[in-house]
Amino acid sequence: MPTAYSGQQKAKIQQFVLVTSAADRVATKYLKANDWNVEQAADIYFRTQNSTTPGGASSGSTSALNKLFDKYRDAPADNPDTIGIEGAMKYLQDLKVQLDEIVVLAIGEALQSPTMGEFTRDGFVRGWKSLSADTIPKQQAAVSSLRTSLALDADLFRRVYRHTFQLARTGGQKAVALEAAQEYWRLLFSSGGGGGPAWNTATTPWLDWWLEFLHARWKKSVNRDMWNMTLEFQRLSVQREDMGWWDEQGAWPGVLDDFVAYVRERREVEGGKMEVE
């Protein structure tokens, strides 16, 4: 009888297959042996394959990635190890990625982009080597896998979400401007079409209320702690919408304490409307 896998595990099997072109049973074998860590499993898979080939493929892969990187540099003489905004836009177009897709953030995390619209040579080479994608077609396949996995693979989404804080900062600021943070939350927590895990549910429009609350009652920028804890709040609020897990004495940022009070106010108002109707 075939083993049943969770949606998250199936997404990781698909991601491994797309990156390595291995059979499903091979993907499952390597993923199980590596605690379902796709990058680690793929790395070990390719090292195993390369061990049977004289010289392996590492040096060739590095050379190919460096040549590909050089193709998109904006100012080779001034910044030989950087792809700037113009080159990044052309590169993303060649990957068949829309600039308003959440997968742009996943690419940024995979390549450890220091800021939005910029790639470094080291991050580019290391990132694509870890995904065993040294050509545009292979990178397109890897991007397709990332797009599919974002809503299903909680570990992948957490990495992308946390790295987005770095991408969203501008001018060396330690925090993210509130308006920018709201736009990123809207992108990250949208459902369908390659989005991340939805925050709005059938019974509670969490994301809508969060953005409304911030617009009405929060005027400060968003620091790293607030950014990271918002993801934890999103996860718990979707799992248990009654907020039975909420502890006012817990180590939550004050803004989330205030948001809980706001949600309770809104629920009372919405409940009153339903009774009148």
mmCIF file of C-alpha atoms in Angstrom, residues 30-250:
data_model
loop_
_atom_site.group_PDB
_atom_site.id
_atom_site.type_symbol
_atom_site.label_atom_id
_atom_site.label_comp_id
_atom_site.label_asym_id
_atom_site.label_seq_id
_atom_site.Cartn_x
_atom_site.Cartn_y
_atom_site.Cartn_z
ATOM 1 C CA TYR A 30 16.972 11.368 -0.262
ATOM 2 C CA LEU A 31 14.395 13.610 1.404
ATOM 3 C CA LYS A 32 13.618 11.055 4.104
ATOM 4 C CA ALA A 33 17.335 10.590 4.765
ATOM 5 C CA ASN A 34 17.763 14.363 5.167
ATOM 6 C CA ASP A 35 14.725 15.133 7.323
ATOM 7 C CA TRP A 36 12.857 16.557 4.287
ATOM 8 C CA ASN A 37 15.370 19.364 3.787
ATOM 9 C CA VAL A 38 15.293 19.888 0.002
ATOM 10 C CA GLU A 39 18.535 21.860 -0.330
ATOM 11 C CA GLN A 40 20.506 19.427 1.790
ATOM 12 C CA ALA A 41 19.003 16.389 0.065
ATOM 13 C CA ALA A 42 19.689 17.806 -3.422
ATOM 14 C CA ASP A 43 23.240 18.712 -2.470
ATOM 15 C CA ILE A 44 23.957 15.190 -1.264
ATOM 16 C CA TYR A 45 22.236 13.715 -4.343
ATOM 17 C CA PHE A 46 24.434 15.688 -6.742
ATOM 18 C CA ARG A 47 27.569 15.001 -4.751
ATOM 19 C CA THR A 48 26.744 11.307 -4.993
ATOM 20 C CA GLN A 49 26.162 11.593 -8.740
ATOM 21 C CA ASN A 50 29.319 13.640 -9.275
ATOM 22 C CA SER A 51 31.417 11.123 -7.357
ATOM 23 C CA THR A 52 30.938 8.687 -10.250
ATOM 24 C CA THR A 53 32.118 11.269 -12.799
ATOM 25 C CA PRO A 54 35.834 12.190 -12.964
ATOM 26 C CA GLY A 55 36.304 15.725 -11.734
ATOM 27 C CA GLY A 56 32.608 16.117 -10.863
ATOM 28 C CA ALA A 57 30.587 19.081 -12.122
ATOM 29 C CA SER A 58 31.325 21.690 -9.476
ATOM 30 C CA SER A 59 33.964 23.702 -11.358
ATOM 31 C CA GLY A 60 31.926 23.664 -14.565
ATOM 32 C CA SER A 61 28.834 24.795 -12.698
ATOM 33 C CA THR A 62 30.724 27.663 -11.052
ATOM 34 C CA SER A 63 32.152 28.779 -14.378
ATOM 35 C CA ALA A 64 28.743 28.679 -16.069
ATOM 36 C CA LEU A 65 27.128 30.661 -13.271
ATOM 37 C CA ASN A 66 29.866 33.297 -13.327
ATOM 38 C CA LYS A 67 29.410 33.734 -17.078
ATOM 39 C CA LEU A 68 25.652 34.005 -16.622
ATOM 40 C CA PHE A 69 26.119 36.560 -13.842
ATOM 41 C CA ASP A 70 28.458 38.652 -16.021
ATOM 42 C CA LYS A 71 25.795 38.839 -18.725
ATOM 43 C CA TYR A 72 23.449 40.845 -16.488
ATOM 44 C CA ARG A 73 25.856 43.255 -14.772
ATOM 45 C CA ASP A 74 24.878 46.915 -15.077
ATOM 46 C CA ALA A 75 28.340 48.452 -14.693
ATOM 47 C CA PRO A 76 31.066 45.802 -15.089
ATOM 48 C CA ALA A 77 33.918 48.299 -14.730
ATOM 49 C CA ASP A 78 32.629 50.005 -11.588
ATOM 50 C CA ASN A 79 30.791 47.093 -9.939
ATOM 51 C CA PRO A 80 32.099 43.822 -11.390
ATOM 52 C CA ASP A 81 30.463 41.687 -8.690
ATOM 53 C CA THR A 82 27.008 43.279 -8.623
ATOM 54 C CA ILE A 83 23.860 43.073 -10.735
ATOM 55 C CA GLY A 84 21.910 46.294 -10.249
ATOM 56 C CA ILE A 85 18.264 47.153 -10.792
ATOM 57 C CA GLU A 86 18.321 47.238 -14.612
ATOM 58 C CA GLY A 87 20.184 43.952 -14.925
ATOM 59 C CA ALA A 88 17.981 42.359 -12.269
ATOM 60 C CA MET A 89 14.818 43.341 -14.146
ATOM 61 C CA LYS A 90 16.175 41.869 -17.383
ATOM 62 C CA TYR A 91 17.243 38.718 -15.555
ATOM 63 C CA LEU A 92 13.832 38.233 -13.933
ATOM 64 C CA GLN A 93 12.172 38.711 -17.312
ATOM 65 C CA ASP A 94 14.370 35.951 -18.734
ATOM 66 C CA LEU A 95 13.302 33.737 -15.830
ATOM 67 C CA LYS A 96 9.678 34.523 -16.837
ATOM 68 C CA VAL A 97 8.981 36.118 -13.451
ATOM 69 C CA GLN A 98 6.631 39.067 -12.966
ATOM 70 C CA LEU A 99 8.017 41.798 -10.711
ATOM 71 C CA ASP A 100 4.901 41.746 -8.497
ATOM 72 C CA GLU A 101 5.071 37.997 -7.798
ATOM 73 C CA ILE A 102 5.931 36.696 -4.346
ATOM 74 C CA VAL A 103 8.451 34.344 -5.986
ATOM 75 C CA VAL A 104 10.671 37.406 -6.524
ATOM 76 C CA LEU A 105 11.133 37.418 -2.747
ATOM 77 C CA ALA A 106 11.912 33.686 -2.805
ATOM 78 C CA ILE A 107 14.612 34.271 -5.426
ATOM 79 C CA GLY A 108 15.991 37.066 -3.263
ATOM 80 C CA GLU A 109 16.234 34.689 -0.313
ATOM 81 C CA ALA A 110 17.763 31.869 -2.353
ATOM 82 C CA LEU A 111 20.435 34.197 -3.750
ATOM 83 C CA GLN A 112 20.777 36.173 -0.486
ATOM 84 C CA SER A 113 20.116 39.501 -2.160
ATOM 85 C CA PRO A 114 21.289 42.375 0.062
ATOM 86 C CA THR A 115 18.440 44.603 -1.100
ATOM 87 C CA MET A 116 15.553 44.536 -3.553
ATOM 88 C CA GLY A 117 16.706 44.581 -7.178
ATOM 89 C CA GLU A 118 20.315 43.675 -6.482
ATOM 90 C CA PHE A 119 22.293 40.427 -6.710
ATOM 91 C CA THR A 120 25.884 39.834 -5.647
ATOM 92 C CA ARG A 121 28.181 37.432 -7.469
ATOM 93 C CA ASP A 122 28.784 35.313 -4.371
ATOM 94 C CA GLY A 123 25.084 35.014 -3.530
ATOM 95 C CA PHE A 124 24.166 34.295 -7.149
ATOM 96 C CA VAL A 125 26.724 31.504 -7.580
ATOM 97 C CA ARG A 126 26.202 29.939 -4.152
ATOM 98 C CA GLY A 127 22.426 30.139 -4.360
ATOM 99 C CA TRP A 128 22.013 28.562 -7.761
ATOM 100 C CA LYS A 129 24.676 25.933 -7.044
ATOM 101 C CA SER A 130 22.726 24.885 -3.938
ATOM 102 C CA LEU A 131 19.713 24.395 -6.233
ATOM 103 C CA SER A 132 21.854 22.770 -8.946
ATOM 104 C CA ALA A 133 20.630 25.264 -11.518
ATOM 105 C CA ASP A 134 23.437 26.673 -13.680
ATOM 106 C CA THR A 135 21.431 27.551 -16.808
ATOM 107 C CA ILE A 136 18.365 29.706 -17.444
ATOM 108 C CA PRO A 137 16.121 26.673 -18.205
ATOM 109 C CA LYS A 138 17.183 24.955 -14.955
ATOM 110 C CA GLN A 139 16.644 28.179 -13.033
ATOM 111 C CA GLN A 140 13.200 28.577 -14.580
ATOM 112 C CA ALA A 141 12.364 25.069 -13.348
ATOM 113 C CA ALA A 142 13.672 25.908 -9.873
ATOM 114 C CA VAL A 143 11.593 29.100 -9.821
ATOM 115 C CA SER A 144 8.503 27.130 -10.842
ATOM 116 C CA SER A 145 9.139 24.777 -7.934
ATOM 117 C CA LEU A 146 9.566 27.698 -5.515
ATOM 118 C CA ARG A 147 6.331 29.238 -6.768
ATOM 119 C CA THR A 148 4.450 26.009 -6.075
ATOM 120 C CA SER A 149 6.047 25.372 -2.696
ATOM 121 C CA LEU A 150 5.643 28.753 -1.024
ATOM 122 C CA ALA A 151 2.116 28.129 0.230
ATOM 123 C CA LEU A 152 2.851 24.511 1.222
ATOM 124 C CA ASP A 153 6.370 24.459 2.656
ATOM 125 C CA ALA A 154 6.306 26.280 6.003
ATOM 126 C CA ASP A 155 10.107 26.227 6.401
ATOM 127 C CA LEU A 156 10.663 27.727 2.954
ATOM 128 C CA PHE A 157 8.057 30.425 3.546
ATOM 129 C CA ARG A 158 9.567 31.323 6.925
ATOM 130 C CA ARG A 159 13.008 31.801 5.351
ATOM 131 C CA VAL A 160 11.558 33.938 2.570
ATOM 132 C CA TYR A 161 9.445 35.965 4.989
ATOM 133 C CA ARG A 162 12.373 36.717 7.294
ATOM 134 C CA HIS A 163 14.715 37.648 4.451
ATOM 135 C CA THR A 164 12.059 40.005 3.076
ATOM 136 C CA PHE A 165 12.681 42.256 6.081
ATOM 137 C CA GLN A 166 16.202 42.834 4.778
ATOM 138 C CA LEU A 167 14.970 43.402 1.231
ATOM 139 C CA ALA A 168 12.339 45.896 2.390
ATOM 140 C CA ARG A 169 14.707 48.183 4.270
ATOM 141 C CA THR A 170 16.062 51.192 2.418
ATOM 142 C CA GLY A 171 19.064 53.444 2.895
ATOM 143 C CA GLY A 172 20.622 51.341 5.631
ATOM 144 C CA GLN A 173 17.622 51.779 7.925
ATOM 145 C CA LYS A 174 17.174 49.309 10.796
ATOM 146 C CA ALA A 175 13.390 49.202 10.359
ATOM 147 C CA VAL A 176 10.949 48.999 7.436
ATOM 148 C CA ALA A 177 8.695 51.927 6.604
ATOM 149 C CA LEU A 178 5.103 51.157 7.574
ATOM 150 C CA GLU A 179 3.713 51.704 4.081
ATOM 151 C CA ALA A 180 6.286 49.335 2.585
ATOM 152 C CA ALA A 181 5.657 46.707 5.269
ATOM 153 C CA GLN A 182 1.927 46.809 4.528
ATOM 154 C CA GLU A 183 2.543 46.187 0.836
ATOM 155 C CA TYR A 184 4.836 43.260 1.580
ATOM 156 C CA TRP A 185 2.328 41.724 4.011
ATOM 157 C CA ARG A 186 -0.356 42.045 1.359
ATOM 158 C CA LEU A 187 1.895 40.213 -1.116
ATOM 159 C CA LEU A 188 3.165 37.565 1.306
ATOM 160 C CA PHE A 189 -0.205 36.599 2.765
ATOM 161 C CA SER A 190 -2.247 36.583 -0.433
ATOM 162 C CA SER A 191 -3.758 33.296 -1.532
ATOM 163 C CA GLY A 192 -3.689 31.614 -4.922
ATOM 164 C CA GLY A 193 -1.648 32.506 -7.979
ATOM 165 C CA GLY A 194 1.663 31.522 -6.454
ATOM 166 C CA GLY A 195 1.053 33.425 -3.219
ATOM 167 C CA GLY A 196 2.008 32.444 0.286
ATOM 168 C CA PRO A 197 -0.265 31.081 3.028
ATOM 169 C CA ALA A 198 -3.533 33.028 3.157
ATOM 170 C CA TRP A 199 -4.273 35.020 6.295
ATOM 171 C CA ASN A 200 -7.884 35.891 5.473
ATOM 172 C CA THR A 201 -10.176 32.976 6.299
ATOM 173 C CA ALA A 202 -13.830 32.151 5.729
ATOM 174 C CA THR A 203 -14.726 33.475 9.193
ATOM 175 C CA THR A 204 -12.159 36.207 9.883
ATOM 176 C CA PRO A 205 -10.547 38.668 7.432
ATOM 177 C CA TRP A 206 -7.343 38.725 9.470
ATOM 178 C CA LEU A 207 -5.146 40.373 6.853
ATOM 179 C CA ASP A 208 -7.728 43.034 5.995
ATOM 180 C CA TRP A 209 -8.237 43.843 9.669
ATOM 181 C CA TRP A 210 -4.470 43.908 10.315
ATOM 182 C CA LEU A 211 -3.910 46.420 7.526
ATOM 183 C CA GLU A 212 -6.929 48.502 8.618
ATOM 184 C CA PHE A 213 -5.675 48.477 12.212
ATOM 185 C CA LEU A 214 -2.201 49.638 11.206
ATOM 186 C CA HIS A 215 -3.610 52.389 9.013
ATOM 187 C CA ALA A 216 -5.847 53.696 11.798
ATOM 188 C CA ARG A 217 -3.775 53.148 14.939
ATOM 189 C CA TRP A 218 -0.083 52.587 14.159
ATOM 190 C CA LYS A 219 2.141 55.299 12.774
ATOM 191 C CA LYS A 220 5.623 53.948 13.524
ATOM 192 C CA SER A 221 7.995 51.956 11.336
ATOM 193 C CA VAL A 222 8.213 48.160 11.628
ATOM 194 C CA ASN A 223 11.215 46.724 13.471
ATOM 195 C CA ARG A 224 12.526 43.188 13.080
ATOM 196 C CA ASP A 225 10.788 41.844 16.195
ATOM 197 C CA MET A 226 7.384 43.144 15.081
ATOM 198 C CA TRP A 227 7.982 41.747 11.583
ATOM 199 C CA ASN A 228 8.968 38.268 12.785
ATOM 200 C CA MET A 229 6.270 37.994 15.451
ATOM 201 C CA THR A 230 3.578 38.968 12.934
ATOM 202 C CA LEU A 231 4.342 35.733 11.066
ATOM 203 C CA GLU A 232 4.000 33.727 14.284
ATOM 204 C CA PHE A 233 0.709 35.493 15.019
ATOM 205 C CA GLN A 234 -0.534 34.741 11.496
ATOM 206 C CA ARG A 235 0.276 31.046 11.874
ATOM 207 C CA LEU A 236 -1.467 30.687 15.228
ATOM 208 C CA SER A 237 -4.480 32.814 14.325
ATOM 209 C CA VAL A 238 -5.247 30.663 11.290
ATOM 210 C CA GLN A 239 -4.824 27.434 13.259
ATOM 211 C CA ARG A 240 -7.110 28.562 16.116
ATOM 212 C CA GLU A 241 -9.312 31.477 15.217
ATOM 213 C CA ASP A 242 -10.890 31.598 18.666
ATOM 214 C CA MET A 243 -7.525 32.931 19.925
ATOM 215 C CA GLY A 244 -7.545 30.482 22.812
ATOM 216 C CA TRP A 245 -3.763 30.424 22.513
ATOM 217 C CA TRP A 246 -3.442 34.150 23.209
ATOM 218 C CA ASP A 247 -1.674 35.098 26.440
ATOM 219 C CA GLU A 248 -1.688 38.767 27.397
ATOM 220 C CA GLN A 249 1.369 38.116 29.549
ATOM 221 C CA GLY A 250 3.245 36.522 26.655
#
